[in-house]
Coordinates of C-alpha atoms in Angstrom, one line a residue:
Chain A
M258 CA -60.7 -162.5 104.2
S259 CA -61.3 -164.2 101.4
S260 CA -60.4 -168.2 100.8
E261 CA -58.5 -166.9 97.6
L262 CA -55.9 -165.1 99.6
T263 CA -55.4 -167.5 101.9
A264 CA -54.4 -170.2 99.3
Q265 CA -52.1 -167.4 97.9
I266 CA -50.8 -167.0 101.5
L267 CA -50.2 -170.6 101.5
V268 CA -48.3 -171.1 98.5
Q269 CA -46.3 -168.1 99.2
G270 CA -45.5 -170.1 102.2
L271 CA -45.0 -173.5 100.9
M272 CA -42.4 -172.0 98.3
I273 CA -40.6 -170.3 100.7
G274 CA -40.7 -173.6 103.1
G275 CA -39.0 -175.7 100.5
I276 CA -36.3 -173.7 100.9
Y277 CA -36.0 -173.8 104.5
A278 CA -36.3 -177.7 103.7
L279 CA -33.6 -178.0 101.6
A280 CA -31.0 -176.3 103.8
A281 CA -32.1 -178.3 106.7
T282 CA -32.3 -182.0 105.2
G283 CA -28.5 -181.9 105.5
L284 CA -28.0 -180.6 109.1
T285 CA -30.8 -183.0 110.6
L286 CA -28.9 -185.6 109.1
I287 CA -25.4 -184.8 111.1
A288 CA -27.9 -184.4 113.8
G289 CA -29.6 -187.2 114.0
V290 CA -25.9 -189.4 113.6
M291 CA -24.2 -187.1 116.2
N292 CA -26.3 -185.4 118.2
I293 CA -24.3 -181.9 117.3
I294 CA -25.6 -179.0 115.6
N295 CA -23.5 -177.2 113.0
I296 CA -24.4 -173.8 113.0
A297 CA -22.1 -173.2 110.4
H298 CA -24.4 -175.0 107.9
G299 CA -25.4 -171.9 105.9
E300 CA -21.8 -170.7 106.0
L301 CA -21.4 -173.8 104.1
M302 CA -24.2 -173.4 101.8
M303 CA -22.8 -169.9 101.2
L304 CA -19.6 -171.3 100.3
A305 CA -21.4 -173.4 97.7
M306 CA -23.5 -170.2 96.5
Y307 CA -19.9 -168.5 95.6
T308 CA -18.8 -171.7 93.8
T309 CA -21.6 -171.8 91.5
Y310 CA -21.6 -168.2 90.8
F311 CA -17.7 -168.6 89.7
L312 CA -18.5 -171.8 87.7
Y313 CA -20.7 -169.4 85.8
T314 CA -18.9 -166.5 85.4
I315 CA -15.8 -168.3 84.7
F316 CA -16.1 -171.4 82.8
G317 CA -20.1 -171.2 82.1
V318 CA -21.6 -174.2 83.9
D319 CA -24.9 -174.2 84.0
P320 CA -26.2 -173.4 87.8
L321 CA -28.0 -176.9 87.5
L322 CA -25.3 -178.8 86.2
S323 CA -23.1 -177.1 89.1
V324 CA -24.2 -179.5 91.4
F325 CA -22.2 -182.1 90.0
V326 CA -19.5 -179.9 91.3
T327 CA -21.0 -179.1 94.8
L328 CA -21.9 -181.9 95.7
P329 CA -18.9 -184.5 95.8
L330 CA -16.5 -181.4 96.3
F331 CA -18.6 -180.5 99.6
F332 CA -18.8 -183.8 100.0
V333 CA -15.2 -184.4 100.5
I334 CA -15.1 -181.1 102.6
G335 CA -17.6 -182.5 104.8
C336 CA -15.2 -185.9 104.9
F337 CA -12.4 -183.8 105.8
L338 CA -14.2 -181.6 108.5
Q339 CA -15.0 -184.5 110.1
R340 CA -12.5 -186.6 110.1
F341 CA -9.7 -184.1 111.3
C342 CA -11.9 -181.7 112.8
I343 CA -15.4 -182.9 114.7
E344 CA -14.1 -186.1 115.6
R345 CA -11.7 -185.3 118.0
L346 CA -14.1 -182.7 119.4
L347 CA -16.5 -185.2 120.1
T348 CA -15.0 -186.5 123.1
G349 CA -15.3 -182.7 124.7
P350 CA -17.1 -180.9 126.7
P351 CA -20.6 -180.6 124.6
M352 CA -20.1 -176.6 123.6
S353 CA -16.8 -177.7 121.7
V354 CA -18.3 -178.6 118.6
I355 CA -20.5 -175.1 119.0
I356 CA -17.9 -173.2 119.5
F357 CA -15.8 -174.6 116.8
A358 CA -18.6 -174.4 114.0
A359 CA -18.9 -170.5 115.4
G360 CA -15.4 -170.0 114.7
L361 CA -15.8 -171.8 111.0
L362 CA -18.7 -169.3 110.6
F363 CA -16.9 -166.1 111.1
F364 CA -14.0 -167.7 109.3
A365 CA -15.9 -168.6 106.2
Q366 CA -18.2 -165.5 106.3
N367 CA -15.3 -163.1 106.0
F368 CA -13.2 -165.2 104.1
A369 CA -15.8 -164.6 101.4
A370 CA -15.6 -160.8 102.2
F371 CA -12.4 -160.6 102.5
W372 CA -11.5 -162.1 99.0
W373 CA -15.0 -161.6 97.2
T374 CA -16.1 -158.2 98.7
Q375 CA -19.2 -157.6 100.8
D376 CA -21.2 -156.4 97.1
F377 CA -24.2 -158.2 96.4
K378 CA -23.6 -160.5 93.1
V379 CA -26.3 -161.7 91.2
L380 CA -26.2 -164.8 89.0
R381 CA -28.7 -164.1 85.7
G382 CA -28.7 -167.8 84.5
Y383 CA -32.5 -168.0 84.8
A384 CA -35.4 -166.0 84.4
T385 CA -37.5 -165.9 87.3
L386 CA -41.0 -166.4 85.3
T387 CA -44.4 -166.0 87.5
F388 CA -47.2 -168.1 86.1
D389 CA -51.0 -168.4 87.1
F390 CA -52.6 -171.5 88.1
M391 CA -56.6 -171.8 89.0
G392 CA -55.9 -168.2 89.8
L393 CA -53.0 -168.6 92.1
K394 CA -49.5 -167.0 91.2
F395 CA -46.3 -169.3 91.6
T396 CA -43.2 -168.8 90.7
T397 CA -41.3 -171.0 88.8
T398 CA -37.9 -170.9 89.9
R399 CA -39.4 -171.4 93.6
L400 CA -41.7 -174.1 92.7
A401 CA -38.4 -175.9 91.5
I402 CA -36.7 -175.8 94.6
L403 CA -39.9 -177.2 96.4
F404 CA -39.9 -180.2 94.3
A405 CA -35.9 -180.7 94.7
A406 CA -36.8 -180.4 98.0
I407 CA -39.1 -183.3 98.1
L408 CA -37.2 -185.2 95.5
V409 CA -34.1 -184.9 98.1
T410 CA -36.2 -186.2 100.8
V411 CA -37.6 -188.8 99.0
L412 CA -34.2 -190.0 97.8
L413 CA -32.5 -189.7 101.0
Y414 CA -35.2 -191.5 102.7
I415 CA -34.6 -194.7 100.1
F416 CA -30.9 -194.2 100.8
L417 CA -31.4 -194.2 104.4
S418 CA -33.6 -197.6 104.7
K419 CA -32.5 -199.7 101.2
T420 CA -28.5 -199.0 101.5
R421 CA -26.2 -200.6 103.3
M422 CA -24.6 -197.5 104.1
G423 CA -27.8 -195.9 105.1
R424 CA -28.9 -198.5 107.2
A425 CA -25.5 -198.0 109.3
I426 CA -26.1 -194.9 109.5
R427 CA -30.0 -195.1 111.2
A428 CA -28.6 -197.8 113.3
T429 CA -25.6 -195.4 114.9
S430 CA -28.4 -192.6 115.2
Q431 CA -30.6 -195.1 117.0
N432 CA -28.1 -196.5 119.6
I433 CA -24.2 -196.0 119.0
E434 CA -23.0 -198.6 121.3
S435 CA -25.6 -201.4 120.1
A436 CA -24.7 -200.3 116.4
A437 CA -21.0 -200.7 117.2
L438 CA -21.9 -203.8 118.9
M439 CA -23.5 -205.2 115.4
G440 CA -20.2 -204.0 113.4
V441 CA -20.9 -201.4 112.3
N442 CA -17.9 -199.0 111.9
V443 CA -19.0 -195.7 113.8
K444 CA -16.2 -193.7 113.2
R445 CA -16.4 -194.1 109.4
V446 CA -20.3 -193.7 109.4
R447 CA -19.7 -190.4 111.2
V448 CA -17.4 -189.2 108.2
I449 CA -19.5 -190.3 105.7
A450 CA -22.9 -189.0 107.4
F451 CA -20.7 -185.5 107.9
G452 CA -20.1 -185.5 104.8
L453 CA -23.3 -186.4 102.9
G454 CA -24.7 -183.4 105.6
V455 CA -22.2 -181.3 104.1
A456 CA -23.0 -182.3 100.5
L457 CA -26.5 -181.5 101.1
A458 CA -25.6 -178.2 102.2
G459 CA -23.6 -177.6 99.2
L460 CA -26.6 -179.2 96.8
A461 CA -28.8 -176.6 98.4
G462 CA -26.4 -173.6 98.0
S463 CA -26.3 -174.6 93.9
L464 CA -29.8 -174.7 93.9
L465 CA -30.7 -171.6 95.6
I466 CA -28.7 -169.8 93.8
P467 CA -31.0 -168.2 90.8
V468 CA -33.3 -166.7 93.9
Y469 CA -31.0 -165.0 96.1
Y470 CA -28.5 -162.3 95.9
L471 CA -25.0 -163.3 96.8
Y472 CA -22.9 -161.5 99.5
P473 CA -21.0 -162.9 102.3
A474 CA -23.4 -163.1 105.1
V475 CA -26.1 -164.8 103.2
G476 CA -26.0 -167.9 105.0
T477 CA -26.5 -167.1 108.3
P478 CA -30.7 -166.8 108.0
F479 CA -30.3 -170.5 106.5
S480 CA -28.0 -171.6 109.5
V481 CA -30.9 -170.0 112.0
M482 CA -33.9 -171.4 109.6
A483 CA -31.9 -174.9 109.7
L484 CA -31.6 -175.1 113.1
I485 CA -35.2 -174.4 113.5
V486 CA -37.0 -176.7 111.4
V487 CA -34.2 -179.6 112.6
F488 CA -35.5 -178.6 116.0
L489 CA -39.0 -178.4 115.0
G490 CA -38.9 -181.3 112.9
G491 CA -36.7 -184.0 115.3
M492 CA -32.9 -184.1 115.7
G493 CA -32.5 -186.7 112.4
S494 CA -35.9 -187.3 111.2
V495 CA -35.6 -186.3 106.9
F496 CA -39.3 -186.3 106.5
G497 CA -39.7 -184.4 109.9
A498 CA -37.1 -181.4 107.9
L499 CA -39.3 -181.4 104.9
I500 CA -42.6 -181.0 106.8
G501 CA -40.9 -178.6 109.7
G502 CA -39.7 -176.4 106.7
L503 CA -42.8 -176.0 105.0
A504 CA -44.7 -175.3 108.6
L505 CA -42.0 -172.7 109.1
G506 CA -42.5 -171.1 105.5
I507 CA -46.3 -171.3 106.0
I508 CA -45.6 -169.8 109.6
E509 CA -44.1 -166.9 108.0
A510 CA -45.8 -166.2 105.2
F511 CA -48.8 -165.6 107.7
T512 CA -47.0 -163.4 110.3
G513 CA -45.6 -161.8 107.8
F514 CA -48.8 -160.7 106.1
Y515 CA -51.3 -159.7 109.2
L516 CA -48.6 -158.6 111.6
A517 CA -45.9 -156.9 109.7
L518 CA -43.2 -157.7 107.3
E519 CA -40.4 -157.0 109.5
L520 CA -41.9 -159.6 112.1
K521 CA -42.4 -162.4 110.0
D522 CA -39.6 -164.3 111.6
I523 CA -41.2 -163.7 114.9
A524 CA -43.3 -166.5 115.1
A525 CA -40.6 -169.0 114.3
F526 CA -38.3 -167.5 116.9
I527 CA -41.3 -168.0 119.3
A528 CA -42.2 -171.6 118.1
F529 CA -38.6 -172.5 118.3
I530 CA -38.3 -171.4 122.1
I531 CA -41.6 -173.4 122.7
I532 CA -40.1 -175.9 121.1
L533 CA -36.6 -175.9 123.2
L534 CA -38.7 -175.7 126.2
V535 CA -41.4 -178.3 125.6
R536 CA -40.4 -180.7 123.1
P537 CA -36.6 -180.7 122.4
W538 CA -36.7 -184.1 120.5
G539 CA -39.1 -182.1 118.1
L540 CA -42.3 -182.6 117.0
F541 CA -41.5 -185.8 114.7
G542 CA -38.0 -187.1 116.9
R543 CA -38.3 -189.6 119.4
K544 CA -36.8 -188.9 123.2
E545 CA -33.9 -190.5 123.9
Chain B
M466 CA 8.5 -161.6 151.3
T467 CA 5.8 -163.8 150.9
S468 CA 4.0 -164.8 147.6
K469 CA 0.7 -163.1 148.4
R470 CA 2.8 -159.7 148.8
I471 CA 4.6 -160.0 145.5
K472 CA 1.2 -161.2 143.6
I473 CA -0.5 -157.6 145.3
L474 CA 3.5 -155.6 144.4
L475 CA 2.8 -156.8 141.3
L476 CA -0.7 -155.7 140.4
L477 CA 0.2 -152.2 142.1
V478 CA 2.8 -151.9 139.6
G479 CA 0.9 -153.0 136.5
L480 CA -2.1 -150.8 137.9
A481 CA 0.4 -147.8 137.5
V482 CA 1.8 -148.6 134.4
L483 CA -2.0 -149.0 132.8
C484 CA -2.7 -145.8 134.7
A485 CA 0.6 -143.9 133.0
V486 CA -0.2 -145.1 129.4
P487 CA -2.1 -142.0 128.1
L488 CA 0.6 -140.0 129.5
F489 CA 3.6 -141.6 127.3
I490 CA 1.0 -142.2 124.5
N491 CA -1.1 -139.5 122.6
D492 CA -1.2 -141.4 119.3
P493 CA -5.0 -141.5 119.4
T494 CA -5.0 -144.9 117.2
I495 CA -2.6 -147.1 120.0
L496 CA -5.0 -145.7 122.9
H497 CA -8.0 -147.0 120.5
I498 CA -5.9 -150.4 120.4
F499 CA -6.2 -150.1 124.2
I500 CA -9.4 -149.2 124.9
Y501 CA -10.7 -151.6 122.7
T502 CA -8.7 -154.8 124.8
F503 CA -10.0 -153.7 128.0
F504 CA -14.2 -153.2 125.9
F505 CA -13.5 -156.8 124.8
A506 CA -12.1 -158.1 128.5
Y507 CA -14.4 -156.6 130.2
F508 CA -17.5 -158.2 128.1
A509 CA -15.6 -161.3 128.3
A510 CA -15.2 -160.7 132.2
A511 CA -19.0 -160.1 132.6
W512 CA -20.3 -163.2 130.7
N513 CA -18.0 -165.5 132.6
V514 CA -19.9 -165.0 135.8
V515 CA -22.6 -167.1 134.1
G516 CA -20.9 -168.7 130.9
S517 CA -17.3 -169.8 132.7
Y518 CA -18.1 -170.2 136.6
A519 CA -21.8 -171.5 136.4
G520 CA -21.0 -173.0 133.7
Q521 CA -24.1 -172.0 131.2
P522 CA -22.9 -171.0 127.4
S523 CA -24.8 -167.9 127.2
L524 CA -25.6 -166.3 123.7
G525 CA -27.9 -164.2 125.1
H526 CA -25.6 -161.6 126.2
A527 CA -26.3 -159.1 123.4
I528 CA -29.3 -158.3 124.8
F529 CA -28.3 -156.8 127.8
F530 CA -25.4 -155.1 126.1
G531 CA -28.0 -153.5 124.0
I532 CA -30.2 -153.0 126.9
G533 CA -27.3 -150.8 128.1
G534 CA -26.4 -148.9 124.9
Y535 CA -29.9 -147.9 124.1
T536 CA -31.5 -147.0 127.8
S537 CA -28.9 -144.3 128.3
T538 CA -29.2 -142.8 124.8
I539 CA -32.9 -143.1 124.3
L540 CA -33.0 -141.5 127.8
F541 CA -30.5 -139.1 126.9
I542 CA -32.0 -138.2 123.3
N543 CA -35.4 -137.6 125.1
Y544 CA -35.1 -136.5 128.3
G545 CA -31.7 -135.2 128.7
I546 CA -30.7 -137.3 131.5
T547 CA -27.0 -137.9 131.4
P548 CA -25.6 -141.5 130.2
W549 CA -23.9 -141.8 133.6
L550 CA -27.0 -142.1 135.0
G551 CA -28.8 -144.1 131.9
M552 CA -26.3 -146.5 133.0
F553 CA -27.5 -147.4 135.9
V554 CA -30.7 -147.8 134.8
G555 CA -29.9 -149.6 131.9
A556 CA -27.9 -151.8 134.1
I557 CA -31.0 -152.2 136.3
L558 CA -33.3 -153.1 133.7
A559 CA -30.7 -155.7 132.1
A560 CA -30.6 -157.6 135.1
L561 CA -34.3 -157.5 135.2
A562 CA -34.4 -158.8 131.6
A563 CA -31.7 -161.5 132.9
L564 CA -34.3 -162.4 135.5
A565 CA -37.0 -162.9 133.0
L566 CA -35.4 -164.9 130.5
G567 CA -33.5 -166.9 133.2
F568 CA -36.9 -168.3 134.2
P569 CA -37.5 -170.0 131.3
T570 CA -33.9 -170.7 129.7
F571 CA -32.6 -171.9 132.7
R572 CA -34.9 -174.7 132.4
V573 CA -32.9 -176.1 130.0
R574 CA -29.3 -177.2 129.8
G575 CA -25.9 -177.4 127.8
P576 CA -26.2 -176.5 123.8
F577 CA -30.0 -176.0 124.4
F578 CA -29.4 -173.0 126.7
A579 CA -26.9 -171.8 123.7
F580 CA -29.8 -172.0 121.5
I581 CA -32.6 -171.1 123.5
T582 CA -30.4 -167.7 124.6
L583 CA -29.6 -167.0 121.0
A584 CA -33.7 -167.6 119.8
F585 CA -34.3 -164.6 122.7
T586 CA -31.2 -162.9 120.8
L587 CA -33.0 -163.2 117.3
L588 CA -36.3 -162.3 118.8
I589 CA -35.1 -159.0 120.6
S590 CA -33.6 -157.9 117.9
L591 CA -36.4 -158.2 115.6
L592 CA -38.6 -155.9 118.2
F593 CA -36.0 -153.9 118.4
I594 CA -36.0 -152.8 114.8
Y595 CA -40.0 -153.3 114.7
F596 CA -40.4 -150.5 117.6
H597 CA -38.6 -147.7 115.6
E598 CA -40.3 -144.9 116.8
Y599 CA -38.3 -145.6 120.1
T600 CA -35.0 -147.1 118.8
G601 CA -34.7 -145.8 115.2
G602 CA -35.4 -149.2 113.9
A603 CA -32.9 -150.3 111.8
T604 CA -31.2 -147.5 111.2
G605 CA -30.2 -147.0 115.1
L606 CA -29.8 -144.1 117.0
P607 CA -27.1 -141.6 116.7
V608 CA -25.8 -139.9 120.4
P609 CA -26.3 -135.9 120.1
L610 CA -22.4 -134.5 120.1
K611 CA -22.4 -132.1 122.8
G612 CA -19.0 -131.6 122.8
D613 CA -16.0 -132.3 125.5
E614 CA -18.6 -132.7 128.2
P615 CA -17.5 -135.0 130.7
L616 CA -20.7 -135.1 132.8
L617 CA -22.3 -136.3 129.7
F618 CA -20.0 -139.2 129.2
Q619 CA -18.9 -137.1 126.1
F620 CA -14.9 -136.4 125.6
N621 CA -12.7 -135.0 122.4
S622 CA -9.8 -136.7 122.9
K623 CA -9.1 -140.8 123.9
A624 CA -7.6 -140.4 127.3
P625 CA -11.2 -140.0 129.2
Y626 CA -12.4 -143.1 127.6
Y627 CA -9.5 -145.0 128.2
Y628 CA -9.6 -144.1 131.9
T629 CA -13.0 -144.7 131.8
I630 CA -13.2 -148.4 130.4
L631 CA -9.7 -149.1 132.7
A632 CA -11.9 -148.2 135.5
F633 CA -14.5 -150.3 134.6
F634 CA -12.2 -153.1 134.0
I635 CA -10.7 -153.4 137.6
V636 CA -14.3 -152.7 138.9
I637 CA -15.3 -156.0 137.1
M638 CA -12.2 -158.1 137.9
F639 CA -12.4 -156.9 141.5
V640 CA -16.1 -158.4 141.2
T641 CA -14.9 -161.3 139.3
Y642 CA -12.3 -162.0 141.9
K643 CA -14.8 -161.9 145.0
V644 CA -17.4 -164.1 143.4
E645 CA -14.5 -166.6 142.7
K646 CA -13.6 -166.3 146.4
S647 CA -16.9 -166.8 147.7
K648 CA -19.4 -169.1 148.9
F649 CA -21.6 -167.8 146.1
G650 CA -18.8 -168.9 143.5
Y651 CA -18.4 -172.3 144.3
Y652 CA -21.7 -173.1 144.5
L653 CA -21.6 -171.6 140.8
L654 CA -18.4 -173.7 140.4
A655 CA -20.4 -176.7 141.6
I656 CA -23.4 -175.9 139.3
R657 CA -20.8 -175.9 136.5
E658 CA -19.5 -179.2 137.3
D659 CA -22.5 -181.6 137.6
E660 CA -25.8 -179.8 138.3
D661 CA -27.6 -182.8 139.5
A662 CA -24.9 -183.6 142.4
A663 CA -25.1 -179.9 143.4
K664 CA -28.6 -180.0 143.7
A665 CA -28.3 -183.0 145.5
V666 CA -26.1 -182.0 148.3
G667 CA -28.9 -178.8 148.7
I668 CA -27.7 -175.9 146.6
H669 CA -30.3 -173.9 145.4
V670 CA -29.3 -174.3 141.8
F671 CA -32.1 -172.2 139.9
K672 CA -31.1 -169.5 142.4
Y673 CA -27.7 -169.1 142.4
K674 CA -28.1 -169.1 138.7
M675 CA -30.4 -166.5 138.4
I676 CA -28.4 -164.4 140.7
A677 CA -25.4 -165.2 138.3
A678 CA -27.2 -163.9 135.5
A679 CA -28.7 -160.8 136.8
L680 CA -24.7 -159.8 138.0
S681 CA -23.7 -160.6 134.9
A682 CA -26.5 -159.0 132.8
F683 CA -26.0 -155.9 135.3
L684 CA -22.2 -155.2 134.6
T685 CA -22.6 -156.3 130.6
A686 CA -25.4 -153.3 130.4
F687 CA -22.5 -150.6 131.1
L688 CA -20.7 -151.6 128.3
G689 CA -23.2 -151.1 126.3
T690 CA -23.5 -147.5 127.5
F691 CA -19.8 -147.3 127.1
Y692 CA -19.9 -148.8 123.3
A693 CA -22.8 -146.2 122.8
Q694 CA -20.8 -143.2 124.2
Y695 CA -17.5 -143.9 122.3
T696 CA -18.3 -145.0 119.0
R697 CA -21.4 -142.3 119.2
F698 CA -24.1 -144.5 117.9
I699 CA -26.1 -147.7 118.6
D700 CA -28.0 -150.2 116.2
P701 CA -29.3 -153.3 116.1
H702 CA -26.2 -155.1 114.5
E703 CA -24.0 -153.3 116.5
A704 CA -26.3 -154.3 119.6
F705 CA -27.4 -157.6 118.8
G706 CA -25.6 -158.8 115.6
L707 CA -24.5 -162.7 115.4
W708 CA -20.9 -161.0 116.2
R709 CA -21.6 -159.6 119.7
T710 CA -23.9 -162.6 120.4
F711 CA -20.5 -164.8 119.9
Q712 CA -18.0 -162.1 120.9
P713 CA -17.9 -162.7 124.8
M714 CA -17.7 -166.4 124.5
L715 CA -15.2 -166.8 122.2
I716 CA -12.8 -164.0 124.0
S717 CA -13.5 -166.4 126.9
V718 CA -12.8 -169.4 125.0
L719 CA -10.0 -167.8 123.8
G720 CA -8.1 -166.6 126.5
G721 CA -8.7 -169.5 128.6
Y722 CA -10.7 -170.6 132.0
G723 CA -10.4 -168.3 134.8
L724 CA -10.0 -164.8 136.2
W725 CA -7.2 -163.5 133.9
G726 CA -8.7 -165.3 130.8
P727 CA -10.6 -162.6 129.6
L728 CA -7.7 -160.0 129.5
V729 CA -5.2 -162.7 127.8
G730 CA -7.8 -163.2 125.1
A731 CA -8.4 -159.6 124.8
A732 CA -4.9 -158.5 125.2
I733 CA -3.5 -160.9 122.5
L734 CA -6.4 -160.9 119.7
T735 CA -7.3 -157.3 119.7
P736 CA -4.3 -155.6 118.9
I737 CA -3.6 -157.9 116.2
N738 CA -7.4 -157.3 114.8
E739 CA -6.9 -153.9 115.2
S740 CA -3.6 -152.9 114.2
I741 CA -4.5 -155.2 110.5
I742 CA -7.5 -152.6 110.3
I743 CA -5.1 -149.5 111.1
I744 CA -2.3 -150.6 109.4
F745 CA -4.1 -152.0 105.9
G746 CA -7.1 -150.5 105.9
G747 CA -10.9 -151.2 106.2
R748 CA -11.1 -153.5 103.6
Y749 CA -8.7 -155.4 106.0
A750 CA -10.9 -155.5 108.7
T751 CA -12.5 -158.6 107.1
F752 CA -9.1 -160.6 107.2
G753 CA -8.6 -160.0 111.0
M754 CA -12.1 -161.7 111.4
M755 CA -10.8 -164.3 109.6
L756 CA -8.0 -165.0 111.5
Y757 CA -10.3 -164.2 114.7
G758 CA -12.5 -167.1 113.5
L759 CA -9.2 -169.7 112.5
A760 CA -7.7 -168.8 115.8
V761 CA -11.1 -169.8 117.3
M762 CA -11.1 -173.3 115.2
L763 CA -7.4 -173.8 116.1
I764 CA -7.6 -173.3 120.0
M765 CA -10.8 -175.6 120.1
L766 CA -8.9 -178.2 118.4
F767 CA -5.3 -178.4 120.4
M768 CA -5.3 -175.7 123.2
P769 CA -9.0 -176.8 124.5
K770 CA -7.8 -175.2 127.9
G771 CA -6.9 -171.3 126.0
I772 CA -4.0 -169.3 126.1
V773 CA -4.1 -169.0 129.8
G774 CA -3.7 -172.7 129.8
I775 CA -1.0 -172.7 127.2
L776 CA 1.2 -169.8 129.5
K777 CA 0.5 -172.2 132.6
R778 CA 2.0 -175.0 130.7
V779 CA 5.1 -173.1 129.5
Y780 CA 5.3 -171.4 133.1
T781 CA 5.5 -174.8 134.4
H782 CA 8.2 -176.5 132.2
F783 CA 10.5 -173.9 133.5
R784 CA 9.7 -174.0 136.6
S785 CA 10.8 -177.7 137.2

């Protein structure tokens, strides 16, 4: 096969991968700090997508500007969830958080279906343009999302390595007892980290709306893919999430092309199973 | 009378009442609620063997449900084999699938086990969509209508379906009771409480997990066939969807741990959910599901022992 075709599939994969990476950064931050997976992450993205949609249709707010609403709003939602719900589940059996999040998943999905119906909604804020560059086809909106994913990763990395709070978060995810002994308020760190993770889900939701049809179950594939990316990249590894997301996008693009479009996710699921069996701490994560 | 005799008497009276239900209730919608209550109770009870007793939080039971439903339906469509027989073929296939899946998945524990079984469910779902010549793909398979044919597991009224699921339910309660009281059951409890300690005292952990998985899958597959025959339809979404995947775990959690948890969980939530649909119409199905999700969240936060736990607390409160 021609190298041009390979390159085009690669570009396609990278653009999808950007979406997965964006969806996974918030999840991996939470996973690193608390060793838990919020399987309702995609559902929070879905709620952010609806928020963005209604901000545009009711108040005429540009989807890109609505980030300034969804980011703080979902930060607060996340802080509340952690402070009043997740915190008390952390001491329980390890499955508690997952079951709670499953409840949240079905609650959020059916909440959306009940109030806003199952109909598909489309937000026509941005025209999706395709342009050619060096003989390859690019989609403007998807390319923007890829850059956004990289930008978010870099900003998050700077936050985690340069600020006091960021260092406290990293210390907590490395060793909770030592962090507490060094004077880190672990409980507060967890609230901020969860808030930040959910805020990133909100951000992802706002940014993804020009690319996706909106319906109540739109979040589930994001939850699944973000979960796989987090395990691929290693729980808590921010750059791991970016690389894992891009890798997953590329894998998916190639399997979709060579096997069948229906099977495009199959390689991702098999990779997930192998990772869980062989390296559950991820490709870039640390073994506990 | 000893308390054991009272218990047996109560059980027999309860059974007699349940058997008499269709004699007094002719309304198909109310019978439908009864059928679904036992349906969900059965599902959670079958899951319990692996999920509660052995403490392995499986998200793979939708696979066994689907294998049951698809096997009997495919055998019926292509070879005219009655689902009563196809049901057993499906159950054997499901048990074999459980052994094949258990081999890799039982190496991981706790939440990781939940995720890896979830990954397999997603994988199998894709395969069922892909091999559409056999499975009907994403649109699924309708069960050919033959009219009122008891030998083909097709009835025109609800009452026979009610008796079928009631019989299923009695069987599964008997099986789980036997498991709970057997040496095998105690091995599972030991594995649930502390796997390493169980291994240290000489319990062959992997072997008993595999037996539990095979038994649980075998029982779950029957329900898949029942579902296909009752709704006369099976598709990947109903068989392997996210809701089906989490269903037995959530009912079990809501009801509470132990023999009666699944029935209590199903008996309280199913009637609420189904009557919302019946009274307010299909659009409110999502409202019922919303309450379901909310109930799961609240139970986890405030009553981790489930509804059975609350009932027990109330009971001891009034006795003392």
